[in-house]
């Protein structure tokens, strides 16, 4: 789900670690006090806790060999979709409650993530994602190279001390769209050779869903060189 989710997940782990250090009754009481206000930043962080818990669980270990083989089962996809949707709804609800209309792109990002995850409800979702998984495994070296070459589109001025500041960061959505577009330009021309016509279609459909969900077309003319 893009650099925004990745940054927030990493930040969640760091903040949780600080909460856990020297845990005591007083620390727990402080945590309870922090969550009493619906717009405390901890309530934004908790949106991502299910993903963090999943990432360190025994269940997540089953995904490692599947990824290595380029395979994902229907139950595994359903699990990931459910986690993603619950997180996205929590994030959307927090932004509606706590972030004003002067930050329209925050709200667009939140709703766009929910819209993007609607692909999970499609009857052919598993077959399409399986094609993406298989193709990604075949092109792993190319994806790694393209990830490095497109990293210039990622933000370097993110403030890790405040998750709210991170989501309000100017041009965050533009950077997301431009990063994906540059990544596409690097890897997509090679998909036909490595994955065939079906692989091209699956990747193009996936990219188009990202661009539509986040209204990326209006940002492409402003992508940094």
PDB file of C-alpha atoms in Angstrom, residues 36-171:
ATOM      1  CA  UNK A  36      -9.656   8.847  26.075  1.00  0.00           C
ATOM      2  CA  UNK A  37      -9.602  11.660  23.502  1.00  0.00           C
ATOM      3  CA  UNK A  38     -10.708  10.473  20.043  1.00  0.00           C
ATOM      4  CA  UNK A  39      -8.161  12.691  18.283  1.00  0.00           C
ATOM      5  CA  UNK A  40      -5.077  11.725  20.276  1.00  0.00           C
ATOM      6  CA  UNK A  41      -2.398  10.494  17.878  1.00  0.00           C
ATOM      7  CA  UNK A  42      -2.355   7.115  19.592  1.00  0.00           C
ATOM      8  CA  UNK A  43      -5.809   6.524  18.118  1.00  0.00           C
ATOM      9  CA  UNK A  44      -4.372   6.954  14.639  1.00  0.00           C
ATOM     10  CA  UNK A  45      -1.551   4.572  15.466  1.00  0.00           C
ATOM     11  CA  UNK A  46      -3.935   1.915  16.754  1.00  0.00           C
ATOM     12  CA  UNK A  47      -5.491   1.716  13.296  1.00  0.00           C
ATOM     13  CA  UNK A  48      -2.319  -0.074  12.191  1.00  0.00           C
ATOM     14  CA  UNK A  49      -1.924  -2.386  15.189  1.00  0.00           C
ATOM     15  CA  UNK A  50      -3.706  -5.354  13.547  1.00  0.00           C
ATOM     16  CA  UNK A  51      -1.151  -5.269  10.718  1.00  0.00           C
ATOM     17  CA  UNK A  52       1.725  -5.063  13.188  1.00  0.00           C
ATOM     18  CA  UNK A  53       0.322  -7.951  15.222  1.00  0.00           C
ATOM     19  CA  UNK A  54      -0.120  -9.994  12.060  1.00  0.00           C
ATOM     20  CA  UNK A  55       3.411  -9.233  10.832  1.00  0.00           C
ATOM     21  CA  UNK A  56       4.979 -10.717  13.975  1.00  0.00           C
ATOM     22  CA  UNK A  57       2.557 -13.643  14.281  1.00  0.00           C
ATOM     23  CA  UNK A  58       3.107 -17.304  13.457  1.00  0.00           C
ATOM     24  CA  UNK A  59       0.396 -16.941  10.826  1.00  0.00           C
ATOM     25  CA  UNK A  60       2.526 -14.494   8.857  1.00  0.00           C
ATOM     26  CA  UNK A  61       5.323 -17.052   8.613  1.00  0.00           C
ATOM     27  CA  UNK A  62       3.123 -19.114   6.296  1.00  0.00           C
ATOM     28  CA  UNK A  63       3.303 -16.308   3.743  1.00  0.00           C
ATOM     29  CA  UNK A  64       7.089 -16.449   3.378  1.00  0.00           C
ATOM     30  CA  UNK A  65       7.303 -19.752   1.459  1.00  0.00           C
ATOM     31  CA  UNK A  66       4.205 -18.766  -0.524  1.00  0.00           C
ATOM     32  CA  UNK A  67       5.885 -15.545  -1.618  1.00  0.00           C
ATOM     33  CA  UNK A  68       9.071 -17.421  -2.509  1.00  0.00           C
ATOM     34  CA  UNK A  69       7.040 -19.695  -4.785  1.00  0.00           C
ATOM     35  CA  UNK A  70       4.981 -16.867  -6.240  1.00  0.00           C
ATOM     36  CA  UNK A  71       1.773 -18.348  -4.838  1.00  0.00           C
ATOM     37  CA  UNK A  72      -1.014 -16.924  -2.678  1.00  0.00           C
ATOM     38  CA  UNK A  73      -4.061 -18.915  -1.602  1.00  0.00           C
ATOM     39  CA  UNK A  74      -7.615 -17.606  -1.499  1.00  0.00           C
ATOM     40  CA  UNK A  75      -7.721 -17.696   2.341  1.00  0.00           C
ATOM     41  CA  UNK A  76      -4.415 -15.810   2.508  1.00  0.00           C
ATOM     42  CA  UNK A  77      -5.692 -13.125   0.147  1.00  0.00           C
ATOM     43  CA  UNK A  78      -8.948 -12.836   2.085  1.00  0.00           C
ATOM     44  CA  UNK A  79      -7.008 -12.408   5.318  1.00  0.00           C
ATOM     45  CA  UNK A  80      -4.841  -9.649   3.855  1.00  0.00           C
ATOM     46  CA  UNK A  81      -7.855  -7.915   2.331  1.00  0.00           C
ATOM     47  CA  UNK A  82      -9.730  -7.995   5.636  1.00  0.00           C
ATOM     48  CA  UNK A  83      -6.739  -6.562   7.488  1.00  0.00           C
ATOM     49  CA  UNK A  84      -6.270  -3.873   4.873  1.00  0.00           C
ATOM     50  CA  UNK A  85      -9.933  -2.917   4.795  1.00  0.00           C
ATOM     51  CA  UNK A  86     -10.257  -2.701   8.590  1.00  0.00           C
ATOM     52  CA  UNK A  87      -7.134  -0.533   8.750  1.00  0.00           C
ATOM     53  CA  UNK A  88      -8.298   1.699   5.906  1.00  0.00           C
ATOM     54  CA  UNK A  89     -11.731   2.246   7.463  1.00  0.00           C
ATOM     55  CA  UNK A  90     -10.171   3.076  10.837  1.00  0.00           C
ATOM     56  CA  UNK A  91      -7.793   5.530   9.134  1.00  0.00           C
ATOM     57  CA  UNK A  92     -10.644   7.096   7.141  1.00  0.00           C
ATOM     58  CA  UNK A  93     -12.776   7.489  10.260  1.00  0.00           C
ATOM     59  CA  UNK A  94      -9.898   9.120  12.146  1.00  0.00           C
ATOM     60  CA  UNK A  95      -9.279  11.632   9.361  1.00  0.00           C
ATOM     61  CA  UNK A  96     -12.976  12.504   9.165  1.00  0.00           C
ATOM     62  CA  UNK A  97     -13.089  13.017  12.909  1.00  0.00           C
ATOM     63  CA  UNK A  98      -9.810  14.792  13.494  1.00  0.00           C
ATOM     64  CA  UNK A  99      -8.361  16.335  10.320  1.00  0.00           C
ATOM     65  CA  UNK A 100     -10.023  19.399   8.861  1.00  0.00           C
ATOM     66  CA  UNK A 101     -11.169  20.136   5.339  1.00  0.00           C
ATOM     67  CA  UNK A 102      -8.068  22.299   4.821  1.00  0.00           C
ATOM     68  CA  UNK A 103      -6.241  19.005   4.170  1.00  0.00           C
ATOM     69  CA  UNK A 104      -8.339  17.559   1.316  1.00  0.00           C
ATOM     70  CA  UNK A 105      -5.644  15.200   0.072  1.00  0.00           C
ATOM     71  CA  UNK A 106      -5.496  13.444   3.434  1.00  0.00           C
ATOM     72  CA  UNK A 107      -9.183  12.626   3.054  1.00  0.00           C
ATOM     73  CA  UNK A 108      -8.695  11.617  -0.570  1.00  0.00           C
ATOM     74  CA  UNK A 109      -5.880   9.275   0.437  1.00  0.00           C
ATOM     75  CA  UNK A 110      -7.991   7.719   3.180  1.00  0.00           C
ATOM     76  CA  UNK A 111     -11.030   7.181   0.960  1.00  0.00           C
ATOM     77  CA  UNK A 112      -8.850   6.202  -1.991  1.00  0.00           C
ATOM     78  CA  UNK A 113      -7.364   3.336  -0.007  1.00  0.00           C
ATOM     79  CA  UNK A 114     -10.841   1.992   0.730  1.00  0.00           C
ATOM     80  CA  UNK A 115     -11.760   2.368  -2.941  1.00  0.00           C
ATOM     81  CA  UNK A 116      -8.578   0.585  -4.006  1.00  0.00           C
ATOM     82  CA  UNK A 117      -9.301  -2.369  -1.725  1.00  0.00           C
ATOM     83  CA  UNK A 118     -12.675  -2.879  -3.366  1.00  0.00           C
ATOM     84  CA  UNK A 119     -10.839  -5.097  -5.838  1.00  0.00           C
ATOM     85  CA  UNK A 120     -10.948  -7.720  -3.069  1.00  0.00           C
ATOM     86  CA  UNK A 121     -14.704  -8.073  -3.585  1.00  0.00           C
ATOM     87  CA  UNK A 122     -14.402  -8.946  -7.278  1.00  0.00           C
ATOM     88  CA  UNK A 123     -15.038 -12.594  -8.250  1.00  0.00           C
ATOM     89  CA  UNK A 124     -11.746 -12.762 -10.155  1.00  0.00           C
ATOM     90  CA  UNK A 125      -9.662 -11.037  -7.464  1.00  0.00           C
ATOM     91  CA  UNK A 126      -7.740 -14.155  -6.472  1.00  0.00           C
ATOM     92  CA  UNK A 127      -6.868 -15.183 -10.022  1.00  0.00           C
ATOM     93  CA  UNK A 128      -5.631 -11.667 -10.839  1.00  0.00           C
ATOM     94  CA  UNK A 129      -3.588 -11.365  -7.662  1.00  0.00           C
ATOM     95  CA  UNK A 130      -2.139 -14.818  -8.288  1.00  0.00           C
ATOM     96  CA  UNK A 131      -0.956 -13.643 -11.711  1.00  0.00           C
ATOM     97  CA  UNK A 132       0.646 -10.603 -10.064  1.00  0.00           C
ATOM     98  CA  UNK A 133       2.355 -12.784  -7.450  1.00  0.00           C
ATOM     99  CA  UNK A 134       3.672 -15.228 -10.013  1.00  0.00           C
ATOM    100  CA  UNK A 135       4.888 -12.455 -12.301  1.00  0.00           C
ATOM    101  CA  UNK A 136       6.511 -10.566  -9.427  1.00  0.00           C
ATOM    102  CA  UNK A 137       8.427 -13.684  -8.415  1.00  0.00           C
ATOM    103  CA  UNK A 138       9.671 -14.190 -11.969  1.00  0.00           C
ATOM    104  CA  UNK A 139      10.749 -10.535 -12.166  1.00  0.00           C
ATOM    105  CA  UNK A 140      12.111 -10.195  -8.630  1.00  0.00           C
ATOM    106  CA  UNK A 141      15.523  -8.875  -9.699  1.00  0.00           C
ATOM    107  CA  UNK A 142      13.887  -6.342 -12.023  1.00  0.00           C
ATOM    108  CA  UNK A 143      11.511  -5.176  -9.301  1.00  0.00           C
ATOM    109  CA  UNK A 144      14.424  -4.697  -6.907  1.00  0.00           C
ATOM    110  CA  UNK A 145      16.267  -2.619  -9.496  1.00  0.00           C
ATOM    111  CA  UNK A 146      13.202  -0.521 -10.274  1.00  0.00           C
ATOM    112  CA  UNK A 147      12.486   0.067  -6.592  1.00  0.00           C
ATOM    113  CA  UNK A 148      15.941   1.590  -6.221  1.00  0.00           C
ATOM    114  CA  UNK A 149      15.675   3.705  -9.357  1.00  0.00           C
ATOM    115  CA  UNK A 150      12.269   5.128  -8.379  1.00  0.00           C
ATOM    116  CA  UNK A 151      13.230   5.876  -4.776  1.00  0.00           C
ATOM    117  CA  UNK A 152      13.989   9.489  -5.722  1.00  0.00           C
ATOM    118  CA  UNK A 153      10.221  10.071  -5.700  1.00  0.00           C
ATOM    119  CA  UNK A 154       9.946   9.065  -2.055  1.00  0.00           C
ATOM    120  CA  UNK A 155       9.889  11.810   0.593  1.00  0.00           C
ATOM    121  CA  UNK A 156      13.040  12.627   2.522  1.00  0.00           C
ATOM    122  CA  UNK A 157      11.526  15.207   4.870  1.00  0.00           C
ATOM    123  CA  UNK A 158       9.069  13.017   6.802  1.00  0.00           C
ATOM    124  CA  UNK A 159       8.845  13.907  10.489  1.00  0.00           C
ATOM    125  CA  UNK A 160       8.879  10.564  12.356  1.00  0.00           C
ATOM    126  CA  UNK A 161       7.878  12.190  15.647  1.00  0.00           C
ATOM    127  CA  UNK A 162       4.260  12.773  14.662  1.00  0.00           C
ATOM    128  CA  UNK A 163       2.040  10.424  12.640  1.00  0.00           C
ATOM    129  CA  UNK A 164      -0.459  13.243  12.124  1.00  0.00           C
ATOM    130  CA  UNK A 165       2.256  15.448  10.624  1.00  0.00           C
ATOM    131  CA  UNK A 166       3.198  12.556   8.350  1.00  0.00           C
ATOM    132  CA  UNK A 167      -0.281  12.196   6.897  1.00  0.00           C
ATOM    133  CA  UNK A 168      -0.662  15.985   6.552  1.00  0.00           C
ATOM    134  CA  UNK A 169       2.663  16.348   4.764  1.00  0.00           C
ATOM    135  CA  UNK A 170       2.345  18.594   1.661  1.00  0.00           C
ATOM    136  CA  UNK A 171       2.505  16.722  -1.653  1.00  0.00           C
TER     137      UNK A 171
END
